[in-house]
PDB file of N, CA and C in Angstrom:
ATOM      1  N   UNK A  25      -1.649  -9.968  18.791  1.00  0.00           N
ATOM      2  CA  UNK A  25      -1.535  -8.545  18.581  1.00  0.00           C
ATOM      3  C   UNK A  25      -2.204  -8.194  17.259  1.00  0.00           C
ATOM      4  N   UNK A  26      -3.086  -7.393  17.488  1.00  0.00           N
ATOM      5  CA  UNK A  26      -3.611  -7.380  16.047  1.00  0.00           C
ATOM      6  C   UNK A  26      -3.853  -5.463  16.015  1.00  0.00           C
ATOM      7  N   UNK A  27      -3.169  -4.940  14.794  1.00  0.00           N
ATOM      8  CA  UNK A  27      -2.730  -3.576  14.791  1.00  0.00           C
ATOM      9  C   UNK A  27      -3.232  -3.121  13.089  1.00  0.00           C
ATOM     10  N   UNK A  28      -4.276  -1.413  12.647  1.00  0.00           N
ATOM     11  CA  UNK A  28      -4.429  -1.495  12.053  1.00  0.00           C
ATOM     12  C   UNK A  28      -4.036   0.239  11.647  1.00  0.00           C
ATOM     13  N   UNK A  29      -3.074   0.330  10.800  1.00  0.00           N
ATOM     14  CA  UNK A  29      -2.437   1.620  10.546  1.00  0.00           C
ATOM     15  C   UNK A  29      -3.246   2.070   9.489  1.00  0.00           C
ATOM     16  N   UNK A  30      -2.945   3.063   8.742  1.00  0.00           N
ATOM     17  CA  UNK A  30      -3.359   3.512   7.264  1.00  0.00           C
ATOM     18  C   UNK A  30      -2.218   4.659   6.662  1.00  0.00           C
ATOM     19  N   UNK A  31      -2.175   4.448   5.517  1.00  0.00           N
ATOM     20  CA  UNK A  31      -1.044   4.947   4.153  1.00  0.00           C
ATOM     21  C   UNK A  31      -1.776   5.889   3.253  1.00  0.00           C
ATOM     22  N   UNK A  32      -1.280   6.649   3.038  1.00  0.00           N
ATOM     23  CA  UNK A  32      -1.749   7.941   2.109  1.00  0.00           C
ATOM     24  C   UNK A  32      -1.771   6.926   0.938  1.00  0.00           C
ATOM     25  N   UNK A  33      -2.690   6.782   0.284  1.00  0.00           N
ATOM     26  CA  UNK A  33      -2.782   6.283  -1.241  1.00  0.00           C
ATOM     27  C   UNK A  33      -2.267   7.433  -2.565  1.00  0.00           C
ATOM     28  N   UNK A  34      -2.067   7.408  -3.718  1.00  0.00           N
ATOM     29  CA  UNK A  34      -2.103   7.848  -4.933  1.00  0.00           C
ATOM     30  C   UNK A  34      -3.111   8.820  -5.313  1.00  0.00           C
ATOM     31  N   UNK A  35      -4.335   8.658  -4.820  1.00  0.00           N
ATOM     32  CA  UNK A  35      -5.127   9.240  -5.331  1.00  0.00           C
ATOM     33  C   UNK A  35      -5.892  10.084  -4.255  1.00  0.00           C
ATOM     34  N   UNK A  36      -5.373  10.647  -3.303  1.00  0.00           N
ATOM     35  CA  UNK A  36      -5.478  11.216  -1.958  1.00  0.00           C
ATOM     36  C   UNK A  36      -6.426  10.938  -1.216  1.00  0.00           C
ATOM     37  N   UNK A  37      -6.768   9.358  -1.105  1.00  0.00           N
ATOM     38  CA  UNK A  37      -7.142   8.937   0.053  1.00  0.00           C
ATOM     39  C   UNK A  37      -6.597   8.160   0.589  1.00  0.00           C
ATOM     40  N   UNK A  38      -7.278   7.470   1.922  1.00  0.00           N
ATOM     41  CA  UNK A  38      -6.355   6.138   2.992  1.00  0.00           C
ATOM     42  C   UNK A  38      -6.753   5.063   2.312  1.00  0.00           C
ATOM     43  N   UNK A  39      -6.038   4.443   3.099  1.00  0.00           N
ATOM     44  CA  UNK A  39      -5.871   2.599   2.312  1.00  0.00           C
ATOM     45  C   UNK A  39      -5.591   2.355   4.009  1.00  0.00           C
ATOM     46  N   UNK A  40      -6.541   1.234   4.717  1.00  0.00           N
ATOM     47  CA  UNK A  40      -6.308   0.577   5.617  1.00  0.00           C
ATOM     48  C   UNK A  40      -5.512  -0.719   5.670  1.00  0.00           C
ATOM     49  N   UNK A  41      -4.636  -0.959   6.715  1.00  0.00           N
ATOM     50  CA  UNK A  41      -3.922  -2.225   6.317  1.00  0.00           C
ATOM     51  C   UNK A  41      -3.960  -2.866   7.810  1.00  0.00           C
ATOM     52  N   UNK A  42      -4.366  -4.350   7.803  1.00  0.00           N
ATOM     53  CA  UNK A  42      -4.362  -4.976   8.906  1.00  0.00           C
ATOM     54  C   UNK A  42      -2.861  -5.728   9.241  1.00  0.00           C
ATOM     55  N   UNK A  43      -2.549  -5.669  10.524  1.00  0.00           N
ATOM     56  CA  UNK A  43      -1.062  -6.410  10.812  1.00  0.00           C
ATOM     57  C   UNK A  43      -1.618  -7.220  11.883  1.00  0.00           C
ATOM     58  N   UNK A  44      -1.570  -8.634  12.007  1.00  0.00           N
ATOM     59  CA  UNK A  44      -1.684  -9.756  12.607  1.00  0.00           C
ATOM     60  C   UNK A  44      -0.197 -10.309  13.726  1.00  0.00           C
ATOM     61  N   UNK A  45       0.809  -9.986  12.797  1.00  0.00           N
ATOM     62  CA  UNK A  45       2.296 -10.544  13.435  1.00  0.00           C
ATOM     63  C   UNK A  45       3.168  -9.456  13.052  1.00  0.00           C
ATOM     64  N   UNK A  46       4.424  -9.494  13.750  1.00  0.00           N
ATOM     65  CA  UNK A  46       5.315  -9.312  13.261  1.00  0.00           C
ATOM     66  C   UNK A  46       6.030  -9.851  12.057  1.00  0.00           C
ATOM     67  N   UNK A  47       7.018  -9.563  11.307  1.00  0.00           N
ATOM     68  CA  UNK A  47       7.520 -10.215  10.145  1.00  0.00           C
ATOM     69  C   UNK A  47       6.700 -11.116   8.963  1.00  0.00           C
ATOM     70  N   UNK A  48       5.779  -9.837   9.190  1.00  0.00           N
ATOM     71  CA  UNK A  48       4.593 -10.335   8.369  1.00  0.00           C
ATOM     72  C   UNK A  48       4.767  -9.261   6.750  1.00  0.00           C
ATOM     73  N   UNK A  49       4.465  -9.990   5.771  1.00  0.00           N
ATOM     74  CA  UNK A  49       4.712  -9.191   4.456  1.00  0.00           C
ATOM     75  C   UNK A  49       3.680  -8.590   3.566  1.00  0.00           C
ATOM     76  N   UNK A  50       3.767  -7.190   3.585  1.00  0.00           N
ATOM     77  CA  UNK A  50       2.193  -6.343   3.473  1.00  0.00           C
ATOM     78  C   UNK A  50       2.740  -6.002   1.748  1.00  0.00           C
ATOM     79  N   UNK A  51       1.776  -5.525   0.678  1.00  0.00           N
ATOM     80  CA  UNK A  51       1.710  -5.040  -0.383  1.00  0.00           C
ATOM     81  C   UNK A  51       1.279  -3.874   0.041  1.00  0.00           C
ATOM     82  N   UNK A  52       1.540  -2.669  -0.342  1.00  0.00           N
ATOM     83  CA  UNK A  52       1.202  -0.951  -0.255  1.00  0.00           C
ATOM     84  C   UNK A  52       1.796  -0.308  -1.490  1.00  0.00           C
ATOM     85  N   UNK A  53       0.856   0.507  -1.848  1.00  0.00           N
ATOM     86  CA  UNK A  53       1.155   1.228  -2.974  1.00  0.00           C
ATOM     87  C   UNK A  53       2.318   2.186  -3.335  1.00  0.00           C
ATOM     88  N   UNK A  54       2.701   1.938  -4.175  1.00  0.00           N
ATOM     89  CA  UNK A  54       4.184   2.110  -4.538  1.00  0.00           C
ATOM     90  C   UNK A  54       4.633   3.630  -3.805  1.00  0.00           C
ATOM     91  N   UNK A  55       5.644   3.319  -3.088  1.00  0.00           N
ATOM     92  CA  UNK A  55       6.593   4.595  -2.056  1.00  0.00           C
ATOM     93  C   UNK A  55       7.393   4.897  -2.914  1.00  0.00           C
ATOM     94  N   UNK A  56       7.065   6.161  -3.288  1.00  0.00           N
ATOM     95  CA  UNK A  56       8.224   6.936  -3.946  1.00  0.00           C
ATOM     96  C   UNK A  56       9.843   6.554  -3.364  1.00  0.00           C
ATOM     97  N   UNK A  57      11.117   7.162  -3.969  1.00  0.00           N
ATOM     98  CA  UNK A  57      12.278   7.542  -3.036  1.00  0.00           C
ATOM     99  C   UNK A  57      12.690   6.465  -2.194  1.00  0.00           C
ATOM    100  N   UNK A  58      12.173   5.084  -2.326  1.00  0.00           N
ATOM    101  CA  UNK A  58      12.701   3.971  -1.064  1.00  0.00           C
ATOM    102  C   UNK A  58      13.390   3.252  -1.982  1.00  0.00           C
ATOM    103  N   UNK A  59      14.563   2.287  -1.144  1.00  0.00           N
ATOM    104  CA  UNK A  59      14.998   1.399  -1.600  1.00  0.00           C
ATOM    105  C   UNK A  59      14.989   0.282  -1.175  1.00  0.00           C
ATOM    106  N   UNK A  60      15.196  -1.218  -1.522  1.00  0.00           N
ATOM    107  CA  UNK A  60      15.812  -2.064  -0.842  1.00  0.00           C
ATOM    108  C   UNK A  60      16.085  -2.048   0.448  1.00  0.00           C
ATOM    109  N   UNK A  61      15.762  -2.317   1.874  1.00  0.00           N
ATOM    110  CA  UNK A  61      16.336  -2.146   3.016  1.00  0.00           C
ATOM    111  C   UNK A  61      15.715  -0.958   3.709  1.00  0.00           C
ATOM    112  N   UNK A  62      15.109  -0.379   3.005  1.00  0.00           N
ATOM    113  CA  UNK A  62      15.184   1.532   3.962  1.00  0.00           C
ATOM    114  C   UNK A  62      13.720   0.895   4.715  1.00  0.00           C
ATOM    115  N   UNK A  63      13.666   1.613   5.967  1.00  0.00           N
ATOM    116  CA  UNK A  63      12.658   1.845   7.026  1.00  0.00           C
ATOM    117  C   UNK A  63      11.968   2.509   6.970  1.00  0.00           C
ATOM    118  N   UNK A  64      10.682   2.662   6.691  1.00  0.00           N
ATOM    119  CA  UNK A  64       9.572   3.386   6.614  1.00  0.00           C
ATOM    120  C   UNK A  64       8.710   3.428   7.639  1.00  0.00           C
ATOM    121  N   UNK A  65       8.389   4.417   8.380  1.00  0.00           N
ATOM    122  CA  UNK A  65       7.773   4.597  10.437  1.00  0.00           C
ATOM    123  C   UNK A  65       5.958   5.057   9.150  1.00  0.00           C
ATOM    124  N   UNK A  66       5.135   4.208   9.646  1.00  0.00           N
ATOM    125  CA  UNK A  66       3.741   4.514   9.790  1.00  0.00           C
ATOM    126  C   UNK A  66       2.976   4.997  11.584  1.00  0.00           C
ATOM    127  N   UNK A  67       3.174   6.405  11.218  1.00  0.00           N
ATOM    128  CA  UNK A  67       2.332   6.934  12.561  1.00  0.00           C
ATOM    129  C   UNK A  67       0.586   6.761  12.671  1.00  0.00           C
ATOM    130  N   UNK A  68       0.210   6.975  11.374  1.00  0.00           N
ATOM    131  CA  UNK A  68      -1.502   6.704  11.734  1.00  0.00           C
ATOM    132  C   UNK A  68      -2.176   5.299  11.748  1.00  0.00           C
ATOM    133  N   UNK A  69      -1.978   5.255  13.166  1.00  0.00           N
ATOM    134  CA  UNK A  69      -2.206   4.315  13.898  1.00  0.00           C
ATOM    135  C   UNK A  69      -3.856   4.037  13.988  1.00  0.00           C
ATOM    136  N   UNK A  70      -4.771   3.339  13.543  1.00  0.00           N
ATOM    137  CA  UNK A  70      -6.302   3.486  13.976  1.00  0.00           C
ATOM    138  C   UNK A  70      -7.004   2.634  15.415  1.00  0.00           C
ATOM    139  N   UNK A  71      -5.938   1.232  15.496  1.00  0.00           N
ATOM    140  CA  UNK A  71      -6.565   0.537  16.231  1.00  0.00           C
ATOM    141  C   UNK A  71      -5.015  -0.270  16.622  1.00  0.00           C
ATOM    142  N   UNK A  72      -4.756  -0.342  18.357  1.00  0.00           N
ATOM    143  CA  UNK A  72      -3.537  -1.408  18.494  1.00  0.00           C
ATOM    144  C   UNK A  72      -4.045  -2.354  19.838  1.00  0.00           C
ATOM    145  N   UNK A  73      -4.005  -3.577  19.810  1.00  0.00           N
ATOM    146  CA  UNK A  73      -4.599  -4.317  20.992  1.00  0.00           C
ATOM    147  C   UNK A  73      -5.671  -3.826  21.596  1.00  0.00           C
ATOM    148  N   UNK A  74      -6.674  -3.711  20.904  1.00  0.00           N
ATOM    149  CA  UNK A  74      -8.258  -3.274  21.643  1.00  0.00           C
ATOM    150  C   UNK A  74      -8.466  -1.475  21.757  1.00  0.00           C
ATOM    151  N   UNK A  75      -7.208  -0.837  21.562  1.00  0.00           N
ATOM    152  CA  UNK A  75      -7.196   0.739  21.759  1.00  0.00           C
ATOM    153  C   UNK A  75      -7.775   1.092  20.357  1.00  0.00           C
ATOM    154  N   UNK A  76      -8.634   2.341  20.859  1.00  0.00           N
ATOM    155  CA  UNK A  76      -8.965   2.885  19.554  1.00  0.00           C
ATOM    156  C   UNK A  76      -8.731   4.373  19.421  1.00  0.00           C
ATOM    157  N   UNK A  77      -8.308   4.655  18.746  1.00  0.00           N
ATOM    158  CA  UNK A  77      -7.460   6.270  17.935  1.00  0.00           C
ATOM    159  C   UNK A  77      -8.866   6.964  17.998  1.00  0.00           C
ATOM    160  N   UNK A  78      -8.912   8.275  18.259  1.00  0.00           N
ATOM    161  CA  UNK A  78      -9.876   9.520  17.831  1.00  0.00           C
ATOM    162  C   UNK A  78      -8.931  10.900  17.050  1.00  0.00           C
ATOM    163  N   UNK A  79      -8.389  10.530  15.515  1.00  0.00           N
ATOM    164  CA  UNK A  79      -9.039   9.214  14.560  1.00  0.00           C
ATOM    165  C   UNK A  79      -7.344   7.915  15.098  1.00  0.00           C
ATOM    166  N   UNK A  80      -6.374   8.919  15.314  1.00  0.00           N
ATOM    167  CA  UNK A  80      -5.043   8.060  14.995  1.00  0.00           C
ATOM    168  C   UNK A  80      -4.630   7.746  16.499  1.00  0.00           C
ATOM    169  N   UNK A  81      -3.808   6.918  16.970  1.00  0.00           N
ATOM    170  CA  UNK A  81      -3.192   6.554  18.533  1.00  0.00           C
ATOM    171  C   UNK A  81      -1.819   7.427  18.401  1.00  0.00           C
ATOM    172  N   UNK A  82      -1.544   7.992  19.154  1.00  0.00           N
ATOM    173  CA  UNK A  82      -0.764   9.005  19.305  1.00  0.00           C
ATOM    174  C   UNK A  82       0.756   8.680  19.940  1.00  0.00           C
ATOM    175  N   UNK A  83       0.616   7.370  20.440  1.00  0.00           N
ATOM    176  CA  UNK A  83       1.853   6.592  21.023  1.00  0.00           C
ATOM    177  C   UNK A  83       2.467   5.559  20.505  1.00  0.00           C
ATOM    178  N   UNK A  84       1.708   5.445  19.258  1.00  0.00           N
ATOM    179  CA  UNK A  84       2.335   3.927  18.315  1.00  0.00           C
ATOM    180  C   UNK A  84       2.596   3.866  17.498  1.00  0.00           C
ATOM    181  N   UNK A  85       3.413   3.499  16.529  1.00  0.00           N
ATOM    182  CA  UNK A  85       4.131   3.545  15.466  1.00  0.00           C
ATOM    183  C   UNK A  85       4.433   2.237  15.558  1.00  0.00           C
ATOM    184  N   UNK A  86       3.968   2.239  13.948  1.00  0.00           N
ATOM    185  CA  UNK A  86       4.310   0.674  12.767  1.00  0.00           C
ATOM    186  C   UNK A  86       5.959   0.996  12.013  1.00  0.00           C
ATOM    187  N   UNK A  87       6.988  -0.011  12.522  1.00  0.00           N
ATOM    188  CA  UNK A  87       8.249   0.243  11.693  1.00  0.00           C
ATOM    189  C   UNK A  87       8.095  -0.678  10.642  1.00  0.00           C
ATOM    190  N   UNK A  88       8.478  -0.379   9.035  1.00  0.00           N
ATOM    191  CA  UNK A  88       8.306  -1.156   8.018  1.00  0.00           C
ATOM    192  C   UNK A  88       9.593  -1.249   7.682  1.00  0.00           C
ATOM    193  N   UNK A  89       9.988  -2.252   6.613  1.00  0.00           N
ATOM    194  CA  UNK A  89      11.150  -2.388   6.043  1.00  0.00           C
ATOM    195  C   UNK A  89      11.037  -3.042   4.549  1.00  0.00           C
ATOM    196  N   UNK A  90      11.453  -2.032   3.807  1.00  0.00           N
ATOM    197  CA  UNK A  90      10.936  -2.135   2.171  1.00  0.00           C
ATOM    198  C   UNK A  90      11.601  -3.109   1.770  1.00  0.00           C
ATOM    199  N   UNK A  91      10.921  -4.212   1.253  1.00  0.00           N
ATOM    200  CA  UNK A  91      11.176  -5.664   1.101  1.00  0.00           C
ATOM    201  C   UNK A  91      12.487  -5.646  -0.959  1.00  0.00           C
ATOM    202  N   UNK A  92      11.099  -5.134  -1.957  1.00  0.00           N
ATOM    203  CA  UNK A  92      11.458  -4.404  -2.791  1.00  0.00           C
ATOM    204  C   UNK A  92       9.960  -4.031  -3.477  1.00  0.00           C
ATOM    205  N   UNK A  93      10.224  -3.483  -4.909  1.00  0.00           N
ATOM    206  CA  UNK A  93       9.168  -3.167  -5.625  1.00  0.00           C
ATOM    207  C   UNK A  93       8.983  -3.671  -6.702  1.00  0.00           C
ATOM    208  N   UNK A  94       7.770  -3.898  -6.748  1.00  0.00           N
ATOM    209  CA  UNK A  94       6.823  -5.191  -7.359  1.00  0.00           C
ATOM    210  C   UNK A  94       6.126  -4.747  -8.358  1.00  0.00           C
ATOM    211  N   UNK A  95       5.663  -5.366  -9.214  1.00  0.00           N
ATOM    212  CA  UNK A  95       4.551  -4.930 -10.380  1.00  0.00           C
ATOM    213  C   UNK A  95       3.319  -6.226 -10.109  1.00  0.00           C
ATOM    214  N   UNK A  96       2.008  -5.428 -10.478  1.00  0.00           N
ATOM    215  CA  UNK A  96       1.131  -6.407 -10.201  1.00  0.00           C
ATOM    216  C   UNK A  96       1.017  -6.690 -11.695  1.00  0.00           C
ATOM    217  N   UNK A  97      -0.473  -7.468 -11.976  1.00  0.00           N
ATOM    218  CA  UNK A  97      -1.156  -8.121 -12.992  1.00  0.00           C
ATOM    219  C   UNK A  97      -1.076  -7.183 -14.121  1.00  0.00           C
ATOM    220  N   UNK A  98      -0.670  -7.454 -15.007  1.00  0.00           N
ATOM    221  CA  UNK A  98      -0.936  -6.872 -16.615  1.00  0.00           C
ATOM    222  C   UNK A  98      -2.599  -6.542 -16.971  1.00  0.00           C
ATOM    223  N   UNK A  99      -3.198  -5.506 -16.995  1.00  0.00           N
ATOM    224  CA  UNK A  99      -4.440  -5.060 -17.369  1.00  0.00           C
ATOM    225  C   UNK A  99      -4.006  -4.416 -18.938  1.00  0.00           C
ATOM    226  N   UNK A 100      -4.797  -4.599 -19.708  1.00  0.00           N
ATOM    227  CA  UNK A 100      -5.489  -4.560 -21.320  1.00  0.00           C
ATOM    228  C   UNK A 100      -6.686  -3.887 -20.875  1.00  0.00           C
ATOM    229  N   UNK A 101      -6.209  -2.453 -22.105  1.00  0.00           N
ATOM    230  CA  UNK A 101      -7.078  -1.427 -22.076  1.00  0.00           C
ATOM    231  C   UNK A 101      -7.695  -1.632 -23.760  1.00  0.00           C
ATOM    232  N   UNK A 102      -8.295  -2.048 -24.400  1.00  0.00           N
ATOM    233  CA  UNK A 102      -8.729  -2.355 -25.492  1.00  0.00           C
ATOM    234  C   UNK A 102     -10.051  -1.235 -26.162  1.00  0.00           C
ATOM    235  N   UNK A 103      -9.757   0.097 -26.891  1.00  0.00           N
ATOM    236  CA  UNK A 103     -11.208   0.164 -27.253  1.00  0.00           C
ATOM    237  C   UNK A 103     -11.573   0.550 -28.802  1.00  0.00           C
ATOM    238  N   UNK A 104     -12.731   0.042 -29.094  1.00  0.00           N
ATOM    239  CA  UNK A 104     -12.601   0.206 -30.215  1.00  0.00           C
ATOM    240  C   UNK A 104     -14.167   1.205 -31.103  1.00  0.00           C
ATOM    241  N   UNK A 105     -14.203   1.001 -32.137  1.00  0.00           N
ATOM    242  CA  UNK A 105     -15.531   1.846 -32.336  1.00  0.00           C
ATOM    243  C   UNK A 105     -16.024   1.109 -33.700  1.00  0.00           C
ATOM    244  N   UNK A 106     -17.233   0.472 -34.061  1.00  0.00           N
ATOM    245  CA  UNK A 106     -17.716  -0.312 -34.739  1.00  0.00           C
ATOM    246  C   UNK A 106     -17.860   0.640 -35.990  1.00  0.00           C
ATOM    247  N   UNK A 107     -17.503   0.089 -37.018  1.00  0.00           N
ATOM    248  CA  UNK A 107     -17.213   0.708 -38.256  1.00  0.00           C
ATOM    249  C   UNK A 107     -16.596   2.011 -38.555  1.00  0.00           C
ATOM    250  N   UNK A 108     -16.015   2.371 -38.283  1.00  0.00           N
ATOM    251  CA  UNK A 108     -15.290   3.175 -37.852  1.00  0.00           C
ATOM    252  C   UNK A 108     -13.855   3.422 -37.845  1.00  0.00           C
ATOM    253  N   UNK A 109     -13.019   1.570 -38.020  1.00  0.00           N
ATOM    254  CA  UNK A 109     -11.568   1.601 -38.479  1.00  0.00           C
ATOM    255  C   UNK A 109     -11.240   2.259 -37.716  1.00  0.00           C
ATOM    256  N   UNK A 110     -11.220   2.116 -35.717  1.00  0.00           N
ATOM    257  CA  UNK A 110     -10.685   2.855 -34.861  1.00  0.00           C
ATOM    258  C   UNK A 110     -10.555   1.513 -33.996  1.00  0.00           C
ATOM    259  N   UNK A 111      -9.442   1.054 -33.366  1.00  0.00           N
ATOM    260  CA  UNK A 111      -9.008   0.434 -32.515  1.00  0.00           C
ATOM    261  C   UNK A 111      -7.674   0.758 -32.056  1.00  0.00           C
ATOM    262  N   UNK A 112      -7.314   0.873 -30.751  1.00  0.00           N
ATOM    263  CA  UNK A 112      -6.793   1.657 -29.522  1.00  0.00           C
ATOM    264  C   UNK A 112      -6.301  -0.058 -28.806  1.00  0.00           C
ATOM    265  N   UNK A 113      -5.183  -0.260 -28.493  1.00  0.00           N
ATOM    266  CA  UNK A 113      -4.528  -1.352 -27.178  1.00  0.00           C
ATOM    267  C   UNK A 113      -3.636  -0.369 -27.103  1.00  0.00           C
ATOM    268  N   UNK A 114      -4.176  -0.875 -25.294  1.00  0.00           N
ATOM    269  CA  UNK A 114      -3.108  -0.430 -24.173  1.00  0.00           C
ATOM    270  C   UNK A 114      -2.693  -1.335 -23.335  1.00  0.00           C
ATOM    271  N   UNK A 115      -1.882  -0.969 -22.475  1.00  0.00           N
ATOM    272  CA  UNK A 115      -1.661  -1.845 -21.580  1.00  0.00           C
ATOM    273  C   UNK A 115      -1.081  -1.446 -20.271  1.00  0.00           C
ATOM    274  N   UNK A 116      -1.482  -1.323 -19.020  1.00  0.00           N
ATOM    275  CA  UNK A 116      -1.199  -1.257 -17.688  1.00  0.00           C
ATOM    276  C   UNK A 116      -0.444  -2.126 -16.557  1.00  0.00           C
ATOM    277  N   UNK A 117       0.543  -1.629 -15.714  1.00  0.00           N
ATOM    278  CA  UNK A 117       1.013  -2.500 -14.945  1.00  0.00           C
ATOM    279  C   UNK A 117       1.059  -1.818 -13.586  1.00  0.00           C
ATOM    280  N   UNK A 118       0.510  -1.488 -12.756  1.00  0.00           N
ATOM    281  CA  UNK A 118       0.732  -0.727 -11.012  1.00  0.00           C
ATOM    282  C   UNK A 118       1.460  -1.164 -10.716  1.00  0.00           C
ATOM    283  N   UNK A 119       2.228  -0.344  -9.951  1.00  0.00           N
ATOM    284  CA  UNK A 119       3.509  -0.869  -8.989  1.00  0.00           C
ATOM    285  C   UNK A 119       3.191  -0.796  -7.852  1.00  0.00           C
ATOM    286  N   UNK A 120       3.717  -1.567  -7.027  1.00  0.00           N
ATOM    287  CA  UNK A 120       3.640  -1.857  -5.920  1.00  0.00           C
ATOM    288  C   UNK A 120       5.286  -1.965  -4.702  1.00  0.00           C
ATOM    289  N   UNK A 121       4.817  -1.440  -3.608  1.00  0.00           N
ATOM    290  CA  UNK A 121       5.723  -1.651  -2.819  1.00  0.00           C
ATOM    291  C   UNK A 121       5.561  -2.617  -1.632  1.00  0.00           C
ATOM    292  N   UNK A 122       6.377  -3.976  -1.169  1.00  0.00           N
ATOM    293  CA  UNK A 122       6.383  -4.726  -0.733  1.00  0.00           C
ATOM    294  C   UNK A 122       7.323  -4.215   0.374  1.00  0.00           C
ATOM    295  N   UNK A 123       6.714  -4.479   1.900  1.00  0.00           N
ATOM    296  CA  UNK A 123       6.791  -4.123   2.921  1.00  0.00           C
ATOM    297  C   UNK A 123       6.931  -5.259   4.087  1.00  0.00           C
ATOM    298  N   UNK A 124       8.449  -5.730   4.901  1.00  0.00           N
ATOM    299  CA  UNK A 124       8.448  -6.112   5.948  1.00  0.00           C
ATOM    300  C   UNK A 124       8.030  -5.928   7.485  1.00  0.00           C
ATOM    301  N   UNK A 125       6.814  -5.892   8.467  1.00  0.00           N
ATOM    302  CA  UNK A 125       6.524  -5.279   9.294  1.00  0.00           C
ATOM    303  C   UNK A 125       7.706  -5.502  10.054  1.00  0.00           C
ATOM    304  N   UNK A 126       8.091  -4.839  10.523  1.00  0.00           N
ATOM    305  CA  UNK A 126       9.844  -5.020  11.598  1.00  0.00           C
ATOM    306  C   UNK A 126       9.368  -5.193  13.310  1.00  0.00           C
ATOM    307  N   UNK A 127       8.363  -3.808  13.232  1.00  0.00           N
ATOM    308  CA  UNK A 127       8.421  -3.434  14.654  1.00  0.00           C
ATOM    309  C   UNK A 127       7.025  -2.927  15.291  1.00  0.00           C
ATOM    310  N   UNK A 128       6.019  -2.975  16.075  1.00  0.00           N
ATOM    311  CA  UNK A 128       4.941  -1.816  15.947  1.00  0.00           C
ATOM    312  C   UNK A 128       5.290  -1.397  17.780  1.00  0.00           C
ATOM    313  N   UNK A 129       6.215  -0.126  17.920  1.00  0.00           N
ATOM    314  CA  UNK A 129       6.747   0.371  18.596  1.00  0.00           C
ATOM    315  C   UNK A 129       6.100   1.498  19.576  1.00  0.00           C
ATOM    316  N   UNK A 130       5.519   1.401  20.868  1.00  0.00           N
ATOM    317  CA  UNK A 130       4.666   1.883  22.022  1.00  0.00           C
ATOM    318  C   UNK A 130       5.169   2.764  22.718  1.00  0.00           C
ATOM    319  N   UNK A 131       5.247   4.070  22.344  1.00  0.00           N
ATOM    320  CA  UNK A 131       5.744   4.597  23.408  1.00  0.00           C
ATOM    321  C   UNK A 131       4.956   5.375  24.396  1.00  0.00           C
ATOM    322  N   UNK A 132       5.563   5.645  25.871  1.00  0.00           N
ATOM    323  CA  UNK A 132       4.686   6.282  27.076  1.00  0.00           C
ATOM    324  C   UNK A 132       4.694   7.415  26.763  1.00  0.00           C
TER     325      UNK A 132
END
């Protein structure tokens, strides 16, 4: 079964995500308002067993289950200005939301 939804990103575009199995564990950009346990239904569906969406499949739905929330890699924002006695550190961490696929659910 190979199924490929998409998630509103941060910065108002899609983010495609491929699902291979069930109980398979996806990274997606941090979901506001979820906790531990809560179910999250992805309707835009692009592609499920050979079907293809014009743009989304209208009968399928991805059930998720929010694993928890994650922080990725530490990024260093460093800048400075040559003679000048100006140097600037920062430092960045994205969050992330970690996602159990539960279900990808077909209806007639």
């Amino acid at each position: 079964m190979y199924t490929v939804f998409e998630i509103k990103s941060k910065k108002g575009g899609a983010r495609q995500i491929e699902v291979n199995k069930v109980n398979q564990l996806k990274t997606v950009d941090y979901q506001k308002n979820t906790k531990s346990g809560d179910k999250i239904i992805f309707d835009k569906v692009l592609v499920h067993e050979g079907e293809f969406g014009q743009p989304y499949l209208k009968n399928v739905q991805v059930i998720g289950e929010v694993v928890k929330d994650i922080k990725g890699k530490k990024i260093i924002i460093f800048k400075y200005k040559a003679k000048k006695r100006y140097k600037k550190k920062q430092g960045h961490r994205q969050q992330y939301t970690q996602i159990k696929i539960v279900d990808i659910a077909k209806s007639i």
